[in-house]
Amino acid sequence: MKSALSLPFKNIARKPFRAAATAALAALLSFAIFAGAFTVMSLQRGLSAYKARLGADIVVVPNSAKGHGTVDDILLQGITGTYYMSGKDVKKIASTKGVEKVTKQFFLTSAKASCCSSRVQIIGFDPETDFSVMSWISESFSGEIKDGDIIIGADVSLPADGIIKFYGESYRVAAQLGKTGTGLDSAVYTNMATVEKMAENAANILDGEPFKGIDIETAASAVLIKVSDGFDIEAVTDDINIHVTKVQATPAKTMISGISEGLSGVSKMIGALVAVIWVLAVVIMAVAFALISNERRKEFAVLRVMGASRGMLFSIMALESALVSLVGALAGLLCALGVLAPLTDSLKESLSLPFFTPDAGVVVLLGAGALLLSLLSGLVTSCVSACRITRGETALLLREDA
């Protein structure tokens, strides 16, 4: 019965449409499992990067920033804009009871730069007082950020000569940051002295329009705060909002909580969709294999007469199912990779959540898991049908088909 082992291949070749339909179900299953797991994991990694990137207890922005989105849109999604609070307001914030550390950031939106297809957000910060950006930058750059140096996000194109121009001046790219999955991957970072110089050049080119009534050297677009131990973050936030006019203070945990809730909702929706697809695919597979088994009852009876054992018949069906399911699952996996790769940026924008794709090794593991689950689903459903058929007596099988 050695030739019986070649029967699965011959059966697939003899009934290509039947095999293709079964493979399509396996493809749908592996596509759904991989795409769902990939999206959920990317969102979870994005949230982790979000938390690490923030590093503050309270974030304060001027009221004029409201037209540019929420605080997390501004700080973590890289929404471009120019909005400032005065140096006087920064001092009031720093002197609020319970405030331990304060660091400011200065935002400047570039004109269309030679490096980019669209405008980028330039973020000036003070490396001496910073407790937010430097922890992230230090992963890619350990040197001193000198005047005239800039550090670019992962999605900003790095010119061959390492020089980028903003408002008529050239700046040296000191480093390129690792990916975070947020809109700030498209931002540019530099120290306060450099961003002030950029702002002065921008004021000359734009006739000072964005900076009317603003002292560039003391102004800030955002103030990040660390609260002293023993003080309530909510109470300090309220104190700032009451006593410092024209600013909006927001606890960082509120921002993270909002993102976490959004991520949880999207993850549950994706999980439910994958579960529904899995149940439907398995049910349809079970029905399909049951119909195929009934159709082949006489074939199995003849093989039994020729000396094939029940185990041999079971192996034939299991091998045929494994081959078809494997090909289908591989096809579904390749389709998922082909669809997700170009749509990653669109997914990030449409979900409005931090989205940080897994490393290549993790993607391989996700693919292997999706492949295995699809293969097992096909094998289990086919084996159930095989057991039912092979339990029957040979004479009865032949008599039923007579």
Tab-separated table of N, CA, C and O in Angstrom, residues 14-129:
chain	number	residue	atom	x	y	z
A	14	ARG	N	-6.669	15.748	-8.837
A	14	ARG	CA	-7.883	15.318	-9.544
A	14	ARG	C	-9.062	16.238	-9.252
A	14	ARG	O	-9.939	16.422	-10.097
A	15	LYS	N	-9.078	16.840	-8.050
A	15	LYS	CA	-10.171	17.734	-7.662
A	15	LYS	C	-9.600	19.104	-7.262
A	15	LYS	O	-9.640	19.500	-6.091
A	16	PRO	N	-9.042	19.843	-8.214
A	16	PRO	CA	-8.367	21.114	-7.861
A	16	PRO	C	-9.314	22.168	-7.303
A	16	PRO	O	-8.926	22.934	-6.418
A	17	PHE	N	-10.550	22.222	-7.799
A	17	PHE	CA	-11.480	23.242	-7.319
A	17	PHE	C	-11.899	22.966	-5.878
A	17	PHE	O	-12.046	23.891	-5.071
A	18	ARG	N	-12.084	21.702	-5.555
A	18	ARG	CA	-12.423	21.321	-4.175
A	18	ARG	C	-11.273	21.679	-3.237
A	18	ARG	O	-11.479	22.243	-2.158
A	19	ALA	N	-10.067	21.372	-3.677
A	19	ALA	CA	-8.890	21.694	-2.869
A	19	ALA	C	-8.729	23.208	-2.721
A	19	ALA	O	-8.390	23.708	-1.643
A	20	ALA	N	-8.987	23.943	-3.802
A	20	ALA	CA	-8.834	25.402	-3.769
A	20	ALA	C	-9.838	26.037	-2.809
A	20	ALA	O	-9.505	26.987	-2.084
A	21	ALA	N	-11.066	25.506	-2.795
A	21	ALA	CA	-12.087	26.053	-1.893
A	21	ALA	C	-11.703	25.830	-0.432
A	21	ALA	O	-11.857	26.720	0.420
A	22	THR	N	-11.178	24.641	-0.144
A	22	THR	CA	-10.743	24.348	1.225
A	22	THR	C	-9.542	25.217	1.605
A	22	THR	O	-9.452	25.740	2.722
A	23	ALA	N	-8.618	25.376	0.652
A	23	ALA	CA	-7.432	26.205	0.903
A	23	ALA	C	-7.822	27.659	1.148
A	23	ALA	O	-7.196	28.357	1.949
A	24	ALA	N	-8.868	28.120	0.464
A	24	ALA	CA	-9.323	29.507	0.635
A	24	ALA	C	-9.798	29.754	2.065
A	24	ALA	O	-9.575	30.831	2.629
A	25	LEU	N	-10.452	28.747	2.659
A	25	LEU	CA	-10.899	28.886	4.049
A	25	LEU	C	-9.703	28.989	4.995
A	25	LEU	O	-9.694	29.796	5.929
A	26	ALA	N	-8.688	28.156	4.747
A	26	ALA	CA	-7.476	28.220	5.566
A	26	ALA	C	-6.771	29.560	5.385
A	26	ALA	O	-6.220	30.126	6.332
A	27	ALA	N	-6.797	30.067	4.147
A	27	ALA	CA	-6.181	31.372	3.871
A	27	ALA	C	-6.898	32.483	4.622
A	27	ALA	O	-6.262	33.365	5.208
A	28	LEU	N	-8.227	32.443	4.604
A	28	LEU	CA	-9.013	33.446	5.325
A	28	LEU	C	-8.698	33.406	6.816
A	28	LEU	O	-8.546	34.451	7.464
A	29	LEU	N	-8.565	32.201	7.344
A	29	LEU	CA	-8.296	32.027	8.766
A	29	LEU	C	-6.925	32.588	9.140
A	29	LEU	O	-6.787	33.350	10.103
A	30	SER	N	-5.883	32.221	8.386
A	30	SER	CA	-4.537	32.701	8.716
A	30	SER	C	-4.432	34.208	8.507
A	30	SER	O	-3.753	34.903	9.267
A	31	PHE	N	-5.119	34.729	7.484
A	31	PHE	CA	-5.120	36.183	7.236
A	31	PHE	C	-5.709	36.916	8.435
A	31	PHE	O	-5.132	37.889	8.936
A	32	ALA	N	-6.874	36.448	8.903
A	32	ALA	CA	-7.552	37.113	10.008
A	32	ALA	C	-6.743	37.035	11.299
A	32	ALA	O	-6.604	38.026	12.031
A	33	ILE	N	-6.198	35.858	11.589
A	33	ILE	CA	-5.434	35.676	12.828
A	33	ILE	C	-4.186	36.553	12.818
A	33	ILE	O	-3.893	37.265	13.788
A	34	PHE	N	-3.440	36.515	11.710
A	34	PHE	CA	-2.195	37.292	11.648
A	34	PHE	C	-2.479	38.791	11.661
A	34	PHE	O	-1.849	39.542	12.419
A	35	ALA	N	-3.415	39.240	10.826
A	35	ALA	CA	-3.714	40.674	10.745
A	35	ALA	C	-4.227	41.197	12.087
A	35	ALA	O	-3.844	42.282	12.528
A	36	GLY	N	-5.092	40.422	12.742
A	36	GLY	CA	-5.612	40.847	14.038
A	36	GLY	C	-4.529	40.920	15.096
A	36	GLY	O	-4.420	41.918	15.828
A	37	ALA	N	-3.697	39.875	15.182
A	37	ALA	CA	-2.624	39.856	16.186
A	37	ALA	C	-1.602	40.955	15.910
A	37	ALA	O	-1.110	41.615	16.836
A	38	PHE	N	-1.282	41.168	14.644
A	38	PHE	CA	-0.316	42.210	14.249
A	38	PHE	C	-0.816	43.596	14.662
A	38	PHE	O	-0.065	44.394	15.226
A	39	THR	N	-2.082	43.871	14.400
A	39	THR	CA	-2.649	45.183	14.724
A	39	THR	C	-2.704	45.413	16.227
A	39	THR	O	-2.319	46.478	16.724
A	40	VAL	N	-3.179	44.412	16.977
A	40	VAL	CA	-3.278	44.553	18.433
A	40	VAL	C	-1.901	44.729	19.061
A	40	VAL	O	-1.698	45.585	19.924
A	41	MET	N	-0.920	43.937	18.611
A	41	MET	CA	0.426	44.051	19.167
A	41	MET	C	1.049	45.402	18.829
A	41	MET	O	1.752	46.001	19.650
A	42	SER	N	0.802	45.903	17.626
A	42	SER	CA	1.324	47.218	17.232
A	42	SER	C	0.742	48.314	18.112
A	42	SER	O	1.435	49.259	18.504
A	43	LEU	N	-0.540	48.200	18.447
A	43	LEU	CA	-1.182	49.178	19.321
A	43	LEU	C	-0.609	49.099	20.740
A	43	LEU	O	-0.371	50.125	21.385
A	44	GLN	N	-0.387	47.888	21.238
A	44	GLN	CA	0.167	47.730	22.578
A	44	GLN	C	1.590	48.285	22.658
A	44	GLN	O	1.962	48.935	23.637
A	45	ARG	N	2.385	48.029	21.619
A	45	ARG	CA	3.748	48.571	21.586
A	45	ARG	C	3.710	50.097	21.475
A	45	ARG	O	4.546	50.788	22.057
A	46	GLY	N	2.737	50.604	20.743
A	46	GLY	CA	2.594	52.046	20.615
A	46	GLY	C	2.271	52.691	21.958
A	46	GLY	O	2.792	53.761	22.289
A	47	LEU	N	1.407	52.033	22.746
A	47	LEU	CA	1.059	52.565	24.065
A	47	LEU	C	2.277	52.575	24.987
A	47	LEU	O	2.489	53.529	25.742
A	48	SER	N	3.091	51.512	24.915
A	48	SER	CA	4.306	51.458	25.741
A	48	SER	C	5.258	52.589	25.371
A	48	SER	O	5.846	53.237	26.248
A	49	ALA	N	5.399	52.838	24.059
A	49	ALA	CA	6.258	53.932	23.608
A	49	ALA	C	5.679	55.280	24.025
A	49	ALA	O	6.411	56.209	24.378
A	50	TYR	N	4.369	55.381	23.988
A	50	TYR	CA	3.663	56.600	24.402
A	50	TYR	C	3.993	56.931	25.860
A	50	TYR	O	4.356	58.064	26.202
A	51	LYS	N	3.869	55.927	26.740
A	51	LYS	CA	4.144	56.132	28.156
A	51	LYS	C	5.600	56.539	28.384
A	51	LYS	O	5.901	57.450	29.160
A	52	ALA	N	6.514	55.824	27.702
A	52	ALA	CA	7.934	56.116	27.871
A	52	ALA	C	8.281	57.506	27.354
A	52	ALA	O	9.130	58.199	27.910
A	53	ARG	N	7.604	57.922	26.280
A	53	ARG	CA	7.896	59.212	25.656
A	53	ARG	C	7.445	60.390	26.526
A	53	ARG	O	8.095	61.429	26.562
A	54	LEU	N	6.357	60.231	27.255
A	54	LEU	CA	5.802	61.353	27.991
A	54	LEU	C	6.663	61.727	29.199
A	54	LEU	O	7.201	62.822	29.269
A	55	GLY	N	6.804	60.845	30.162
A	55	GLY	CA	7.707	61.050	31.285
A	55	GLY	C	7.340	62.154	32.250
A	55	GLY	O	8.149	62.512	33.100
A	56	ALA	N	6.176	62.756	32.141
A	56	ALA	CA	5.781	63.868	33.012
A	56	ALA	C	4.516	63.509	33.778
A	56	ALA	O	3.771	62.601	33.401
A	57	ASP	N	4.278	64.251	34.882
A	57	ASP	CA	3.045	64.070	35.641
A	57	ASP	C	1.939	64.996	35.134
A	57	ASP	O	0.764	64.638	35.160
A	58	ILE	N	2.337	66.183	34.693
A	58	ILE	CA	1.377	67.183	34.200
A	58	ILE	C	1.954	67.834	32.952
A	58	ILE	O	3.160	68.065	32.857
A	59	VAL	N	1.085	68.117	31.997
A	59	VAL	CA	1.481	68.824	30.781
A	59	VAL	C	0.651	70.098	30.681
A	59	VAL	O	-0.568	70.071	30.852
A	60	VAL	N	1.318	71.208	30.416
A	60	VAL	CA	0.634	72.500	30.306
A	60	VAL	C	0.882	73.069	28.915
A	60	VAL	O	2.026	73.125	28.451
A	61	VAL	N	-0.189	73.484	28.246
A	61	VAL	CA	-0.080	74.142	26.937
A	61	VAL	C	-0.932	75.411	26.976
A	61	VAL	O	-1.862	75.517	27.787
A	62	PRO	N	-0.636	76.384	26.124
A	62	PRO	CA	-1.476	77.589	26.083
A	62	PRO	C	-2.854	77.283	25.521
A	62	PRO	O	-3.028	76.330	24.753
A	63	ASN	N	-3.841	78.076	25.903
A	63	ASN	CA	-5.201	77.878	25.394
A	63	ASN	C	-5.270	77.980	23.878
A	63	ASN	O	-6.138	77.383	23.244
A	64	SER	N	-4.351	78.732	23.298
A	64	SER	CA	-4.348	78.890	21.841
A	64	SER	C	-4.026	77.591	21.120
A	64	SER	O	-4.219	77.476	19.907
A	65	ALA	N	-3.564	76.578	21.866
A	65	ALA	CA	-3.248	75.284	21.252
A	65	ALA	C	-4.493	74.457	20.986
A	65	ALA	O	-4.441	73.466	20.244
A	66	LYS	N	-5.627	74.843	21.601
A	66	LYS	CA	-6.845	74.039	21.480
A	66	LYS	C	-7.277	73.844	20.029
A	66	LYS	O	-7.844	72.815	19.673
A	67	GLY	N	-7.038	74.827	19.193
A	67	GLY	CA	-7.438	74.700	17.795
A	67	GLY	C	-6.622	73.695	17.018
A	67	GLY	O	-6.939	73.368	15.870
A	68	HIS	N	-5.567	73.149	17.649
A	68	HIS	CA	-4.684	72.205	16.971
A	68	HIS	C	-4.926	70.767	17.426
A	68	HIS	O	-4.211	69.865	17.001
A	69	GLY	N	-5.908	70.569	18.312
A	69	GLY	CA	-6.211	69.217	18.763
A	69	GLY	C	-6.064	69.100	20.266
A	69	GLY	O	-5.823	70.073	20.979
A	70	THR	N	-6.201	67.870	20.781
A	70	THR	CA	-6.051	67.607	22.204
A	70	THR	C	-4.578	67.678	22.585
A	70	THR	O	-3.696	67.717	21.729
A	71	VAL	N	-4.318	67.655	23.892
A	71	VAL	CA	-2.939	67.738	24.359
A	71	VAL	C	-2.115	66.571	23.838
A	71	VAL	O	-0.964	66.727	23.440
A	72	ASP	N	-2.698	65.365	23.853
A	72	ASP	CA	-1.924	64.226	23.348
A	72	ASP	C	-1.724	64.302	21.842
A	72	ASP	O	-0.713	63.827	21.320
A	73	ASP	N	-2.662	64.910	21.108
A	73	ASP	CA	-2.445	65.146	19.671
A	73	ASP	C	-1.207	66.014	19.476
A	73	ASP	O	-0.374	65.757	18.600
A	74	ILE	N	-1.091	67.026	20.312
A	74	ILE	CA	-0.001	67.990	20.177
A	74	ILE	C	1.337	67.369	20.551
A	74	ILE	O	2.320	67.475	19.820
A	75	LEU	N	1.373	66.707	21.715
A	75	LEU	CA	2.651	66.216	22.227
A	75	LEU	C	3.101	64.901	21.621
A	75	LEU	O	4.288	64.647	21.494
A	76	LEU	N	2.152	64.039	21.271
A	76	LEU	CA	2.536	62.691	20.883
A	76	LEU	C	2.130	62.293	19.478
A	76	LEU	O	2.564	61.273	18.979
A	77	GLN	N	1.314	63.093	18.821
A	77	GLN	CA	0.963	62.777	17.446
A	77	GLN	C	1.589	63.761	16.469
A	77	GLN	O	1.372	63.670	15.266
A	78	GLY	N	2.360	64.713	16.989
A	78	GLY	CA	3.105	65.602	16.112
A	78	GLY	C	2.243	66.547	15.309
A	78	GLY	O	2.597	66.911	14.184
A	79	ILE	N	1.085	66.957	15.841
A	79	ILE	CA	0.232	67.904	15.133
A	79	ILE	C	0.972	69.240	15.023
A	79	ILE	O	1.386	69.817	16.018
A	80	THR	N	1.165	69.703	13.802
A	80	THR	CA	1.954	70.907	13.597
A	80	THR	C	1.186	72.151	14.000
A	80	THR	O	-0.040	72.210	13.924
A	81	GLY	N	1.929	73.159	14.451
A	81	GLY	CA	1.304	74.410	14.845
A	81	GLY	C	2.278	75.299	15.592
A	81	GLY	O	3.352	74.870	16.014
A	82	THR	N	1.921	76.563	15.732
A	82	THR	CA	2.718	77.509	16.509
A	82	THR	C	1.813	78.158	17.541
A	82	THR	O	0.835	78.827	17.188
A	83	TYR	N	2.090	77.921	18.810
A	83	TYR	CA	1.289	78.455	19.904
A	83	TYR	C	2.215	78.571	21.111
A	83	TYR	O	3.050	77.697	21.365
A	84	TYR	N	2.081	79.690	21.822
A	84	TYR	CA	3.069	79.992	22.852
A	84	TYR	C	2.424	80.599	24.099
A	84	TYR	O	1.423	81.299	24.020
A	85	MET	N	3.050	80.326	25.231
A	85	MET	CA	2.735	81.015	26.479
A	85	MET	C	3.962	81.862	26.833
A	85	MET	O	5.090	81.545	26.441
A	86	SER	N	3.746	82.911	27.554
A	86	SER	CA	4.834	83.842	27.866
A	86	SER	C	5.779	83.274	28.914
A	86	SER	O	5.434	82.343	29.659
A	87	GLY	N	6.979	83.863	28.974
A	87	GLY	CA	7.938	83.464	29.994
A	87	GLY	C	7.410	83.713	31.386
A	87	GLY	O	7.717	82.975	32.330
A	88	LYS	N	6.565	84.741	31.545
A	88	LYS	CA	5.957	85.054	32.829
A	88	LYS	C	5.064	83.904	33.295
A	88	LYS	O	5.057	83.526	34.472
A	89	ASP	N	4.310	83.339	32.359
A	89	ASP	CA	3.435	82.204	32.693
A	89	ASP	C	4.261	80.978	33.070
A	89	ASP	O	3.894	80.219	33.972
A	90	VAL	N	5.379	80.793	32.378
A	90	VAL	CA	6.252	79.650	32.685
A	90	VAL	C	6.773	79.767	34.113
A	90	VAL	O	6.818	78.779	34.863
A	91	LYS	N	7.148	80.965	34.528
A	91	LYS	CA	7.638	81.180	35.891
A	91	LYS	C	6.545	80.930	36.924
A	91	LYS	O	6.788	80.356	37.990
A	92	LYS	N	5.322	81.362	36.619
A	92	LYS	CA	4.195	81.119	37.535
A	92	LYS	C	3.960	79.618	37.718
A	92	LYS	O	3.702	79.138	38.819
A	93	ILE	N	4.031	78.904	36.614
A	93	ILE	CA	3.833	77.448	36.667
A	93	ILE	C	4.921	76.804	37.522
A	93	ILE	O	4.647	75.953	38.377
A	94	ALA	N	6.163	77.219	37.312
A	94	ALA	CA	7.288	76.642	38.048
A	94	ALA	C	7.215	76.930	39.540
A	94	ALA	O	7.698	76.131	40.366
A	95	SER	N	6.596	78.063	39.896
A	95	SER	CA	6.526	78.447	41.317
A	95	SER	C	5.295	77.893	42.026
A	95	SER	O	5.108	78.122	43.220
A	96	THR	N	4.452	77.156	41.301
A	96	THR	CA	3.257	76.572	41.917
A	96	THR	C	3.654	75.543	42.976
A	96	THR	O	4.566	74.742	42.774
A	97	LYS	N	2.968	75.566	44.105
A	97	LYS	CA	3.270	74.643	45.198
A	97	LYS	C	3.068	73.194	44.742
A	97	LYS	O	2.047	72.846	44.156
A	98	GLY	N	4.063	72.370	45.018
A	98	GLY	CA	3.985	70.963	44.634
A	98	GLY	C	4.728	70.646	43.355
A	98	GLY	O	4.905	69.476	43.011
A	99	VAL	N	5.172	71.663	42.624
A	99	VAL	CA	5.923	71.436	41.383
A	99	VAL	C	7.392	71.226	41.734
A	99	VAL	O	8.041	72.110	42.315
A	100	GLU	N	7.917	70.058	41.402
A	100	GLU	CA	9.316	69.741	41.710
A	100	GLU	C	10.248	70.110	40.560
A	100	GLU	O	11.266	70.762	40.753
A	101	LYS	N	9.879	69.671	39.350
A	101	LYS	CA	10.711	69.934	38.180
A	101	LYS	C	9.854	70.483	37.051
A	101	LYS	O	8.695	70.086	36.886
A	102	VAL	N	10.457	71.363	36.264
A	102	VAL	CA	9.770	71.937	35.112
A	102	VAL	C	10.739	71.950	33.938
A	102	VAL	O	11.912	72.292	34.089
A	103	THR	N	10.257	71.555	32.780
A	103	THR	CA	11.046	71.702	31.561
A	103	THR	C	10.111	72.196	30.471
A	103	THR	O	8.936	71.802	30.415
A	104	LYS	N	10.621	73.082	29.637
A	104	LYS	CA	9.753	73.645	28.599
A	104	LYS	C	10.171	73.173	27.218
A	104	LYS	O	11.310	72.756	26.992
A	105	GLN	N	9.213	73.246	26.301
A	105	GLN	CA	9.463	72.933	24.900
A	105	GLN	C	8.935	74.073	24.038
A	105	GLN	O	7.949	74.727	24.394
A	106	PHE	N	9.612	74.294	22.925
A	106	PHE	CA	9.241	75.373	22.004
A	106	PHE	C	8.984	74.745	20.644
A	106	PHE	O	9.845	74.067	20.079
A	107	PHE	N	7.758	74.915	20.107
A	107	PHE	CA	7.380	74.313	18.837
A	107	PHE	C	7.484	75.321	17.701
A	107	PHE	O	7.088	76.483	17.845
A	108	LEU	N	7.991	74.841	16.589
A	108	LEU	CA	8.092	75.664	15.387
A	108	LEU	C	7.755	74.794	14.189
A	108	LEU	O	8.339	73.727	14.023
A	109	THR	N	6.797	75.214	13.405
A	109	THR	CA	6.441	74.466	12.205
A	109	THR	C	7.264	74.974	11.047
A	109	THR	O	7.250	76.164	10.738
A	110	SER	N	7.994	74.064	10.412
A	110	SER	CA	8.847	74.492	9.298
A	110	SER	C	8.013	74.727	8.048
A	110	SER	O	6.901	74.211	7.908
A	111	ALA	N	8.584	75.509	7.143
A	111	ALA	CA	8.016	75.567	5.803
A	111	ALA	C	8.397	74.264	5.126
A	111	ALA	O	9.109	73.433	5.695
A	112	LYS	N	7.952	74.063	3.913
A	112	LYS	CA	8.282	72.825	3.206
A	112	LYS	C	9.794	72.694	3.127
A	112	LYS	O	10.483	73.521	2.548
A	113	ALA	N	10.333	71.641	3.750
A	113	ALA	CA	11.779	71.488	3.840
A	113	ALA	C	12.314	70.606	2.719
A	113	ALA	O	11.581	69.820	2.124
A	114	SER	N	13.611	70.734	2.462
A	114	SER	CA	14.225	69.958	1.390
A	114	SER	C	14.197	68.470	1.685
A	114	SER	O	14.269	67.652	0.780
A	115	CYS	N	14.061	68.121	2.985
A	115	CYS	CA	14.091	66.706	3.368
A	115	CYS	C	12.730	66.049	3.311
A	115	CYS	O	12.637	64.828	3.379
A	116	CYS	N	11.666	66.832	3.235
A	116	CYS	CA	10.334	66.280	3.496
A	116	CYS	C	9.343	66.617	2.399
A	116	CYS	O	9.482	67.618	1.706
A	117	SER	N	8.338	65.779	2.297
A	117	SER	CA	7.275	66.046	1.327
A	117	SER	C	6.214	66.953	1.919
A	117	SER	O	5.350	67.446	1.204
A	118	SER	N	6.245	67.148	3.228
A	118	SER	CA	5.295	68.035	3.902
A	118	SER	C	6.014	68.739	5.043
A	118	SER	O	7.167	68.450	5.338
A	119	ARG	N	5.313	69.653	5.690
A	119	ARG	CA	5.922	70.382	6.791
A	119	ARG	C	6.197	69.456	7.977
A	119	ARG	O	5.515	68.459	8.159
A	120	VAL	N	7.205	69.800	8.748
A	120	VAL	CA	7.533	69.008	9.930
A	120	VAL	C	7.477	69.903	11.162
A	120	VAL	O	7.625	71.118	11.069
A	121	GLN	N	7.240	69.284	12.294
A	121	GLN	CA	7.231	70.008	13.561
A	121	GLN	C	8.642	70.007	14.137
A	121	GLN	O	9.256	68.950	14.324
A	122	ILE	N	9.176	71.189	14.424
A	122	ILE	CA	10.480	71.319	15.060
A	122	ILE	C	10.237	71.550	16.549
A	122	ILE	O	9.463	72.433	16.932
A	123	ILE	N	10.882	70.764	17.380
A	123	ILE	CA	10.667	70.839	18.819
A	123	ILE	C	11.979	71.197	19.500
A	123	ILE	O	12.954	70.434	19.462
A	124	GLY	N	11.990	72.370	20.109
A	124	GLY	CA	13.151	72.785	20.875
A	124	GLY	C	12.959	72.422	22.337
A	124	GLY	O	11.865	72.589	22.883
A	125	PHE	N	14.004	71.899	22.984
A	125	PHE	CA	13.921	71.532	24.395
A	125	PHE	C	15.254	71.827	25.064
A	125	PHE	O	16.273	72.028	24.394
A	126	ASP	N	15.243	71.853	26.373
A	126	ASP	CA	16.446	72.147	27.138
A	126	ASP	C	17.028	70.849	27.688
A	126	ASP	O	16.467	70.260	28.619
A	127	PRO	N	18.138	70.374	27.132
A	127	PRO	CA	18.720	69.105	27.603
A	127	PRO	C	19.089	69.127	29.088
A	127	PRO	O	19.137	68.077	29.732
A	128	GLU	N	19.354	70.327	29.632
A	128	GLU	CA	19.765	70.429	31.036
A	128	GLU	C	18.612	70.146	31.993
A	128	GLU	O	18.812	69.587	33.076
A	129	THR	N	17.404	70.523	31.621
A	129	THR	CA	16.254	70.340	32.516
A	129	THR	C	15.310	69.236	32.063
A	129	THR	O	14.402	68.850	32.797
